[in-house]
Coordinates of C-alpha atoms and ligand atoms in Angstrom, one line a residue:
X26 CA 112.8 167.6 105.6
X27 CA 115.9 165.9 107.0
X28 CA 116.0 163.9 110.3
X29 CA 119.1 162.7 112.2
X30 CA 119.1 158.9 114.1
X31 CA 121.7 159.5 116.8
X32 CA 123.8 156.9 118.6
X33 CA 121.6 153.7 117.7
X34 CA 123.4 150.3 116.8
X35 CA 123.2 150.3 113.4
X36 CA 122.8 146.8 112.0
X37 CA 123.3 145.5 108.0
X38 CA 124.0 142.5 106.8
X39 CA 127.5 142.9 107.5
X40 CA 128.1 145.4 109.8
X41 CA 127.3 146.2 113.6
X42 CA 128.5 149.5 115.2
X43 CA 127.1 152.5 117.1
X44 CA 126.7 155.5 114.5
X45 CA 124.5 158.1 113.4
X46 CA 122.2 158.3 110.6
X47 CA 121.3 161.7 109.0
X48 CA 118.5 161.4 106.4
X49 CA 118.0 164.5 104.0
X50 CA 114.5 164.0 102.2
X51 CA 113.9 160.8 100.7
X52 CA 117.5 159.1 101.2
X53 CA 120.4 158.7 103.8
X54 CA 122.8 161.3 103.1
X55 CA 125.6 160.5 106.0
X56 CA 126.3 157.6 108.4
X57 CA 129.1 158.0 111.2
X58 CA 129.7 158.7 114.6
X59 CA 128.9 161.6 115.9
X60 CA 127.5 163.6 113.1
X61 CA 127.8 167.2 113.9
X62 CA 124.8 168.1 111.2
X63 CA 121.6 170.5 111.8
X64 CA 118.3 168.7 111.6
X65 CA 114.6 169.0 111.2
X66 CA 113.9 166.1 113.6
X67 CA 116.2 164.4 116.2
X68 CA 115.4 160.9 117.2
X69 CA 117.8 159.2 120.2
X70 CA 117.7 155.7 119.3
X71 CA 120.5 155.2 122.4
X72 CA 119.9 151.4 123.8
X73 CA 117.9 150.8 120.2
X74 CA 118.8 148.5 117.1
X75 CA 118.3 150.8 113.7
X76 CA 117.7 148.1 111.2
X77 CA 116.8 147.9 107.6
X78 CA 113.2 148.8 106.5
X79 CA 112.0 145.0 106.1
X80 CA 111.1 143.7 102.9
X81 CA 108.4 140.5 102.4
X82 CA 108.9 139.3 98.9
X83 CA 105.9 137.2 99.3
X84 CA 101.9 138.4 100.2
X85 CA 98.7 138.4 98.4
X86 CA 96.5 141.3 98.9
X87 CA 93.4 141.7 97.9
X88 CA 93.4 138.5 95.9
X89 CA 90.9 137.2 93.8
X90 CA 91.4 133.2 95.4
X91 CA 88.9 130.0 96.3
X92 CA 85.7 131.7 95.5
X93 CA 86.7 135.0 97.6
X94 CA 89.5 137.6 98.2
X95 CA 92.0 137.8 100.1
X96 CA 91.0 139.9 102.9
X97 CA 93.6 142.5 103.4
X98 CA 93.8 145.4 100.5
X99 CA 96.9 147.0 99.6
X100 CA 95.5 149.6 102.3
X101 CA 95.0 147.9 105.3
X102 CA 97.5 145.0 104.4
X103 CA 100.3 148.0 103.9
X104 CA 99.7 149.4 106.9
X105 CA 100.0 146.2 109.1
X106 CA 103.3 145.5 106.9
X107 CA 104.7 149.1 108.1
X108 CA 103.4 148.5 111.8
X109 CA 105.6 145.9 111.5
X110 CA 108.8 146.7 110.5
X111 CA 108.2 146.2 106.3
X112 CA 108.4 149.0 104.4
X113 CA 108.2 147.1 101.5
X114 CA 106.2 143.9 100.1
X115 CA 105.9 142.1 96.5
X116 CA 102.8 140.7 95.9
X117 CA 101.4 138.4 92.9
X118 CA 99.6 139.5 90.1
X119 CA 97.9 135.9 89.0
X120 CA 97.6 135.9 84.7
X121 CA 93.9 134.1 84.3
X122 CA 94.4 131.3 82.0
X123 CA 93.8 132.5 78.0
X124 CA 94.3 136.3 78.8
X125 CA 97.2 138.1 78.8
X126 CA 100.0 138.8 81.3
X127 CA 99.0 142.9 80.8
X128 CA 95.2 142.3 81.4
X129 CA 95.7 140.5 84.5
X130 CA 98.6 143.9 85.5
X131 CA 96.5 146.2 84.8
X132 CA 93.6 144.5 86.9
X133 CA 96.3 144.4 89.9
X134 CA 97.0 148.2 89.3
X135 CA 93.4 148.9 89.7
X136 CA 93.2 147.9 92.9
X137 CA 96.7 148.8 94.6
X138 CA 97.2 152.2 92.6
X139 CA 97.0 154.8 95.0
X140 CA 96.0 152.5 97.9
X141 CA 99.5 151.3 99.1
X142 CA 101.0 153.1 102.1
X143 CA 104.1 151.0 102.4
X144 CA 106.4 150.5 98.8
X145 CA 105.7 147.1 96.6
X146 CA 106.4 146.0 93.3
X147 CA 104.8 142.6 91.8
X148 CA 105.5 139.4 90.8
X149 CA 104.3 137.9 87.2
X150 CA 102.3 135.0 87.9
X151 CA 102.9 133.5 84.5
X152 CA 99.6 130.6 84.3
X153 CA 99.6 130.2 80.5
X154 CA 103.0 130.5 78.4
X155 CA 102.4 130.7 74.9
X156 CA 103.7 132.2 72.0
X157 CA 101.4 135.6 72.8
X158 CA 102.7 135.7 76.7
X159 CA 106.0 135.2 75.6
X160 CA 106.4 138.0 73.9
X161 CA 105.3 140.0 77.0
X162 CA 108.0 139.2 79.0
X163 CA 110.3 141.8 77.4
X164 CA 108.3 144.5 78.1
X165 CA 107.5 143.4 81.9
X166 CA 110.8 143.4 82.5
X167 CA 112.1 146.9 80.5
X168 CA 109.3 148.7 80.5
X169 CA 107.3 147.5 84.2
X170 CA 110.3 146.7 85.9
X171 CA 108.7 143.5 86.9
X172 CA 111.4 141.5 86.6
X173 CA 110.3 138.1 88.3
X174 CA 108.4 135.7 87.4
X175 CA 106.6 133.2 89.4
X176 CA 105.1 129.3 88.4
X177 CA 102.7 127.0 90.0
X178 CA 103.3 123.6 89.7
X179 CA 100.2 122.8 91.8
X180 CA 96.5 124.4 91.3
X181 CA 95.6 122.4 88.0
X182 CA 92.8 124.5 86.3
X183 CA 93.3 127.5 87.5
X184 CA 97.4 128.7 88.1
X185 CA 99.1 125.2 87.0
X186 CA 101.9 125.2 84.4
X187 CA 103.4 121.7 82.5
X188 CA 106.7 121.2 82.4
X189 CA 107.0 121.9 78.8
X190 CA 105.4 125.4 79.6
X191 CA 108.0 125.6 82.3
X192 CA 110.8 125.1 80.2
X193 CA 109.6 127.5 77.6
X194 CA 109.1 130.4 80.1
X195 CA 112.7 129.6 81.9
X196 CA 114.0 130.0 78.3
X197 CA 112.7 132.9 78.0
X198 CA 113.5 134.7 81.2
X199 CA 116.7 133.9 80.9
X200 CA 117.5 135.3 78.0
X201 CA 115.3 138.4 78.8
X202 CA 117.3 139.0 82.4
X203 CA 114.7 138.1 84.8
X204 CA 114.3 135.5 87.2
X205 CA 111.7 132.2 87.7
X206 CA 110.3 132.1 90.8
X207 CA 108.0 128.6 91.7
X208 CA 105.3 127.4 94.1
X209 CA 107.2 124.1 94.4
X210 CA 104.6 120.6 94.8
X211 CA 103.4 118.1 92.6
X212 CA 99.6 119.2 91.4
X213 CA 98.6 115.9 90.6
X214 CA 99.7 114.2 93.8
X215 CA 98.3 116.3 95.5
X216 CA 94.9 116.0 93.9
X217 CA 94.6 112.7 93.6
X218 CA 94.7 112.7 97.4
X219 CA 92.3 115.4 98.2
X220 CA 90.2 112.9 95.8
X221 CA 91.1 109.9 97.8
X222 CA 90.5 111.6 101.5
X223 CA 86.8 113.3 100.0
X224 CA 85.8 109.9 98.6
X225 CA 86.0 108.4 101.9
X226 CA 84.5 111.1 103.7
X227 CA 87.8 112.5 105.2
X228 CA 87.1 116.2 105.5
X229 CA 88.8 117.4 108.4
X230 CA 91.4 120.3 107.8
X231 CA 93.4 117.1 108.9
X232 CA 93.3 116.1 105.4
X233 CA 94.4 118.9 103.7
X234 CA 97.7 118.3 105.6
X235 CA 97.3 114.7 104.7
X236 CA 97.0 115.3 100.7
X237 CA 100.2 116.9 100.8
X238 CA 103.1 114.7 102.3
X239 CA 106.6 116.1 102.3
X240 CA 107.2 113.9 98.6
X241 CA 105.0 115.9 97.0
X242 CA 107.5 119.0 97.8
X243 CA 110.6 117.3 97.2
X244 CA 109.6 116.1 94.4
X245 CA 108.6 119.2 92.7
X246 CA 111.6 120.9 94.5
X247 CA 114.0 118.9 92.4
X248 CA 112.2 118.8 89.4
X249 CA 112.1 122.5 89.3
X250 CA 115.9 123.0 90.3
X251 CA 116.2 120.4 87.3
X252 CA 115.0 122.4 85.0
X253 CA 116.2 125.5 85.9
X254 CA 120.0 124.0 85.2
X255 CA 119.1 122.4 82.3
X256 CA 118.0 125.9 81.3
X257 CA 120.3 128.0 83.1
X258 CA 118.0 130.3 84.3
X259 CA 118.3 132.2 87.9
X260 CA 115.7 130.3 89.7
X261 CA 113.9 130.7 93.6
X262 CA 111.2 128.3 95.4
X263 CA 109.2 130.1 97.6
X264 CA 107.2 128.8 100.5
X265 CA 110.0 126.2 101.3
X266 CA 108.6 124.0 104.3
X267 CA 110.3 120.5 104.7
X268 CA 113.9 118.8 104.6
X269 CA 113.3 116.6 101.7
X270 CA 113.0 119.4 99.6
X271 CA 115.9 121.5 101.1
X272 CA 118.3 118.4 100.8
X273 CA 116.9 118.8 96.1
X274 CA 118.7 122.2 96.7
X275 CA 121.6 121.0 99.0
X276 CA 122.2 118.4 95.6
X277 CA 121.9 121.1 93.6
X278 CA 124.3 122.9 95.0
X279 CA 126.9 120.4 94.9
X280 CA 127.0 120.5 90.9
X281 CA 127.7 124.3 91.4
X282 CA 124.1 125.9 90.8
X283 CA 122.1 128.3 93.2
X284 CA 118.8 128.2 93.7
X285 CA 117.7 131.0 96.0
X286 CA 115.1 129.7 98.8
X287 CA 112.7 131.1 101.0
X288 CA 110.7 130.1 104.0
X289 CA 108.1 131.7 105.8
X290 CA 107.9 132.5 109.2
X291 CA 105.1 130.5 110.4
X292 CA 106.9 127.2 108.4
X293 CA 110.1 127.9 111.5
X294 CA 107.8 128.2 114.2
X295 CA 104.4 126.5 114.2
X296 CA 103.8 122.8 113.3
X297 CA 101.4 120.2 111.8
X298 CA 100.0 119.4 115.3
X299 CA 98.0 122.8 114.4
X300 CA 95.8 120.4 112.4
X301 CA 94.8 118.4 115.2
X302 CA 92.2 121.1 116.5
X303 CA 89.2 119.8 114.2
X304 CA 88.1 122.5 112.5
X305 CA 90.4 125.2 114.4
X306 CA 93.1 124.0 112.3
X307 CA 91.8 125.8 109.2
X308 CA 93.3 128.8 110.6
X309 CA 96.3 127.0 109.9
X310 CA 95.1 125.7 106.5
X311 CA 97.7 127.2 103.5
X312 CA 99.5 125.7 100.8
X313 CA 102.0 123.9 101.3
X314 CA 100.6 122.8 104.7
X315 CA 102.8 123.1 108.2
X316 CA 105.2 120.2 108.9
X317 CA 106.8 118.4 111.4
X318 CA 109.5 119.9 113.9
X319 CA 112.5 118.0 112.2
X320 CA 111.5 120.2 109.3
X321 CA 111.9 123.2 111.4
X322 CA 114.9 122.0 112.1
X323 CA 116.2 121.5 109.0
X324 CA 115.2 125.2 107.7
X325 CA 116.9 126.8 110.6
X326 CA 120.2 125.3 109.8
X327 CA 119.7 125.9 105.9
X328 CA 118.9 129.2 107.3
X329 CA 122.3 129.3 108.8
X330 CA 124.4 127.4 105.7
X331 CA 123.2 130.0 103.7
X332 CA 120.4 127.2 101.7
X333 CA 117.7 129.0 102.5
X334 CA 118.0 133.1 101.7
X335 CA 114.7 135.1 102.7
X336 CA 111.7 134.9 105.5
X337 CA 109.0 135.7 104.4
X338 CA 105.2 135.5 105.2
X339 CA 103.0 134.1 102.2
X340 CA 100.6 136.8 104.2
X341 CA 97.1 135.7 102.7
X342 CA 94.2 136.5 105.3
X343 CA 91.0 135.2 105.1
X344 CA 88.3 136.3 107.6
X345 CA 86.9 133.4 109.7
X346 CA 83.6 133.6 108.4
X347 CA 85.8 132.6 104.9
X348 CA 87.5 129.7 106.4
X349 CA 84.2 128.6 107.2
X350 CA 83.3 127.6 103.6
X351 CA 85.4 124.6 104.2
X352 CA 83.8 123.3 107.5
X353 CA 82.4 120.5 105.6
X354 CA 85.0 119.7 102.9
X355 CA 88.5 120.5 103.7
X356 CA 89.5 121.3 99.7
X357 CA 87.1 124.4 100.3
X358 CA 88.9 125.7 103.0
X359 CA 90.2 129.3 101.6
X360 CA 94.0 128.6 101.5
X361 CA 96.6 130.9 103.8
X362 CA 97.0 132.8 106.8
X363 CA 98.0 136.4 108.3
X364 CA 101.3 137.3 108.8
X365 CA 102.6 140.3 107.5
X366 CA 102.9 142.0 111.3
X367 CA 104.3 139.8 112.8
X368 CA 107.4 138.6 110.8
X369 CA 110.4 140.8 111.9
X370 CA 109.1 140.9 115.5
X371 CA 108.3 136.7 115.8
X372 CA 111.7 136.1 113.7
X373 CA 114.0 138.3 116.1
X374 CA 112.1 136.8 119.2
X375 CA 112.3 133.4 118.1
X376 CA 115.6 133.0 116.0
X377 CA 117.9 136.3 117.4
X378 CA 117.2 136.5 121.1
X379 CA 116.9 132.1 121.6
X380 CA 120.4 132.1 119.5
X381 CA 119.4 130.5 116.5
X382 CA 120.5 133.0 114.2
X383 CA 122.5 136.1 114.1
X384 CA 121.7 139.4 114.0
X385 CA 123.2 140.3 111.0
X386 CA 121.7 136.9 109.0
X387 CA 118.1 139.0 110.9
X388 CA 118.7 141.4 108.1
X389 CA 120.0 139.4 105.5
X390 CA 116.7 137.1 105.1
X391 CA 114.4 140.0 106.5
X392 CA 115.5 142.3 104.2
X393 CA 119.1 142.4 102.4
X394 CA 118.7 139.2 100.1
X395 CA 115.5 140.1 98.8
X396 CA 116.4 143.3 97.8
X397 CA 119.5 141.7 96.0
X398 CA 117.8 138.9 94.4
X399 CA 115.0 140.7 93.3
X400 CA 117.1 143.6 91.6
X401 CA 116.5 146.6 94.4
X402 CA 120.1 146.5 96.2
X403 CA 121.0 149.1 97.2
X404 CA 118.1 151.1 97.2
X405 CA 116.5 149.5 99.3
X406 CA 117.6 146.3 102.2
X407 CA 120.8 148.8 103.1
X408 CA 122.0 151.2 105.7
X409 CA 124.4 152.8 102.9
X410 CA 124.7 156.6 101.6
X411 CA 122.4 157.0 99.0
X412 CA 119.8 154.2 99.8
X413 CA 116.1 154.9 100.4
X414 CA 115.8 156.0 104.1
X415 CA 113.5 152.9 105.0
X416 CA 114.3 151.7 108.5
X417 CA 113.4 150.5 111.5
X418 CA 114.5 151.9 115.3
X419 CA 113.7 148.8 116.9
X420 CA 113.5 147.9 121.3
X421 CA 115.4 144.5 122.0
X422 CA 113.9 143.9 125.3
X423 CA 110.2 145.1 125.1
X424 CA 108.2 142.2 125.7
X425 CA 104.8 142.1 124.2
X426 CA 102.0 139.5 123.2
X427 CA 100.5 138.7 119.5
X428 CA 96.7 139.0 119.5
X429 CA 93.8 139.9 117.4
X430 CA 92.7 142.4 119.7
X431 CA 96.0 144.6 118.9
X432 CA 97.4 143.4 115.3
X433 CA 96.3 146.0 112.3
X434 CA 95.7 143.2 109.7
X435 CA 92.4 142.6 108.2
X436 CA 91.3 140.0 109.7
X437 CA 89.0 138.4 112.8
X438 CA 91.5 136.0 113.9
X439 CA 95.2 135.8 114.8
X440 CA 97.2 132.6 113.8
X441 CA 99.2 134.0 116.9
X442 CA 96.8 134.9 119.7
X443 CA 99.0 134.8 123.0
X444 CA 102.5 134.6 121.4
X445 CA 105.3 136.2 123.6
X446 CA 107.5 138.3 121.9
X447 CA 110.7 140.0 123.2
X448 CA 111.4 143.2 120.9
X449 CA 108.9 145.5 119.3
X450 CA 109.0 148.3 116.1
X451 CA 109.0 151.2 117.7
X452 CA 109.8 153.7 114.9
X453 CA 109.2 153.2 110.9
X454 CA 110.9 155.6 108.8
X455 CA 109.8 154.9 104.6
X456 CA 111.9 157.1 102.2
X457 CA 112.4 159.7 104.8
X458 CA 109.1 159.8 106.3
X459 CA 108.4 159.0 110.2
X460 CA 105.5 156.7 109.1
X461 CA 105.1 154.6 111.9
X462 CA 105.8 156.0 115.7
X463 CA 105.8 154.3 119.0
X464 CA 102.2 152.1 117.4
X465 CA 100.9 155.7 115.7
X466 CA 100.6 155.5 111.6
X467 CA 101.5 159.1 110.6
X468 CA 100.7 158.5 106.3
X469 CA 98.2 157.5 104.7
X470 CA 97.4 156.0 101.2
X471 CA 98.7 156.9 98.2
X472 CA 102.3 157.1 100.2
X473 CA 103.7 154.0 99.1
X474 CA 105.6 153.9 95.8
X475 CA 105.4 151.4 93.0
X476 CA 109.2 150.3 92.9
X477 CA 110.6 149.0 89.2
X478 CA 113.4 146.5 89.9
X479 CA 116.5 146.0 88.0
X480 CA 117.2 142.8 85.8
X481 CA 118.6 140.0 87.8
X482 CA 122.4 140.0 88.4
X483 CA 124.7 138.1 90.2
X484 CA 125.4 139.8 93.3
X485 CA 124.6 137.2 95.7
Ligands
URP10 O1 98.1 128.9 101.1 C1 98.6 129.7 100.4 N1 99.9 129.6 100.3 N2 97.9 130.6 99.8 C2 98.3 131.6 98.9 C3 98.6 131.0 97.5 C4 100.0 130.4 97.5 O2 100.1 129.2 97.1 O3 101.0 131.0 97.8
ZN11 ZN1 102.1 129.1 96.9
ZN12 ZN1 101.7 132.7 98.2

């Protein structure tokens, strides 16, 4: 099968031109202008943007979390990905504290083998290091191709790591090729205040915003960039919300080290004010919580001075019914909202068309920098010969609304019923196959494709 893009503007992270893409099976085989090649399919993507197939290094399907799961499956939470724009997501496997790191992959395989339509690879949630886990993290990362690991440094008793446990596993890594990733805010703060707020009878979802000021992210945000220097290890805080904990990185920077950041969508756009809607605001309840609009300031222009690397979503829908656990204790409130849709269409409306960011940054934290920092590039996150023909023919100027009735996520609610949005997916091609056209899904299941990843190199 071989399909030829004509006379769309090609955007990478680099480049911007008017050009042809011919796609023979599963890869791009030729870009120019003008391409005078014989086709299966033709596709005019005249007046269109043809970007990179978007890649969200961060969702949780289907996982076990708070007493439930999270509500999307690798099916349906796939599909909404390809909808829109992202052909490729990374999701968490969570080790369960005392078992191994295998156990807890082969538990994730059960449930996304077969089931994914986009392509995803996993993260190692690593929640007990010890001289058994260490051993595995060889084989994640040459045999599974899993080659990132990820820390919490919050959620004692069930995902929490110590320091000393952090140090032990960045020791590790490093020396094995991989990288640490890190949800970045101090446990114990943080649950000395949910404590606090219970024990007066402060239950509003209010308080969950409350029980985590901005400290409790710096804080961990330097501790963590701390280590990983001391260590040497390539390191990357996910979920980054606030200034206070972009400024640890701006310091780290300064004596020379990177460590990679990423936001999420809803962390640019919506704000702590969210909280104010008594128990409404639980739509809004995730960890860490939404902050205040000089922190949305702040990650914009990190965006921009290259601080801050990726956008992603922390996609982790609960159904309303879910949320409800929490309606009389805020710490019940299942933790994270829906997102995975709505990324590449909210961040081109909101930071390319209002001038905040450029086009080409669009595909460098949408899709490029993630495929380089989690070892894919150039397979995937380019528009170059040879990469996986994942890509999106995308309309600039259709406008369009967010809502619950329309999105394809599992879930009862949208966390962005109304939202305006200039610029809409149109077309979704995933290793050479029109998977998404004009809002029609044309695969199913069992289409998307386990990717291993490469050991972490320097390339960015
Ligand atoms: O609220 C969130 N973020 N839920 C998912 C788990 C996590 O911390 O990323
Ligand atoms: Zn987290
Ligand atoms: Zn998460």
């Amino acid at each position: 099968m071989s399909i030829l893009i004509k006379n769309g503007r090609l955007i990478t992270s680099s480049e911007d031109c008017i050009a042809d893409v011919f796609i023979e099976g599963e890869t791009i085989s030729s870009v120019g202008k003008d391409l005078n090649v014989k086709a299966d399919e033709v596709i005019d993507a005249a007046g269109k943007f043809v970007f990179p197939g978007g890649i969200d290094p961060h969702v949780h399907l289907d996982m076990p979390f708070m007493g439930t799961f999270s509500s999307d499956n690798y099916e349906t939470g796939t599909a909404a990905a390809l909808h829109g724009g992202t052909t490729m997501v990374i999701d968490f496997v969570l080790q369960t504290q005392g078992k191994s790191l295998y156990s807890a992959l082969e538990e994730w395989q059960g449930r996304s083998d077969g089931n994914a339509l986009s392509d995803y690879s996993f993260h190692m949630a690593v929640t007990d290091f010890n001289e058994d886990t260490k051993k595995e993290i060889s084989s994640m990362i040459e045999k599974e191709g899993i080659t990132s690991f990820k820390t919490f440094m919050a959620y004692k008793g069930a995902l929490m790591i110590d320091d000393r446990m952090m140090i032990g596993l960045m020791n590790e890594v490093r020396d094995k090729g991989g990288i640490v990733t890190v949800h970045a805010t101090h446990g114990d703060i943080i649950d000395f205040l949910i404590a606090k707020h219970r024990g007066e009878g402060k239950l509003s979802p209010l308080y969950h915003y409350l029980s985590q000021p901005e400290i409790t992210e710096s804080e961990a945000s330097g501790r963590f960039a701390d280590m990983a220097y001391h260590t040497g290890v390539p390191a990357y805080i996910v979920h980054m919300t606030c200034e206070g904990a972009l400024n640890e990185i701006r310091r780290a920077t300064e004596r020379d080290q990177k460590v990679f950041v990423e936001t999420c969508i809803q962390y640019l756009l919506l704000d702590a004010s969210l909280y104010e809607k008594d128990f409404e605001g639980a739509k809004w309840v995730m960890s860490p919580p939404l902050r205040e609009k000089k922190d949305q300031k702040s990650l914009w222009a990190g965006i921009n001075q290259g601080l801050v690397q990726v956008v992603g979503t922390d996609h982790c829908p609960f159904e309303w019914k879910k949320k409800l656990m929490g309606e009389k204790d805020f710490s019940k409130i299942p933790n994270g909202h829906p997102a995975i849709e709505h990324r590449m269409e909210l961040l081109f409306s909101e930071g390319v068309k209002k001038g905040k960011i450029s086009l080409n940054k669009f595909v460098e934290v949408t899709s490029t920098n993630a495929a380089k920092i989690f070892g894919m590039f150039p397979r995937k996150g380019s528009l170059g010969i040879g990469s996986d023909a994942d890509l999106i023919i995308f309309d600039p100027e259709k406008k369009h609304k967010l809502s619950v009735k329309t999105h394809h996520m599992n879930v009862d609610y949208s966390a962005y019923e109304g939202w305006e949005v200039t610029g809409k997916v149109e077309t979704v091609l995933l290793r050479g196959k029109n998977a998404v056209d004009k809002g029609k899904l044309n695969i199913g299941k069992g289409y998307g494709k386990f990717i291993k990843r490469n050991k972490v190199s320097k390339i960015i």
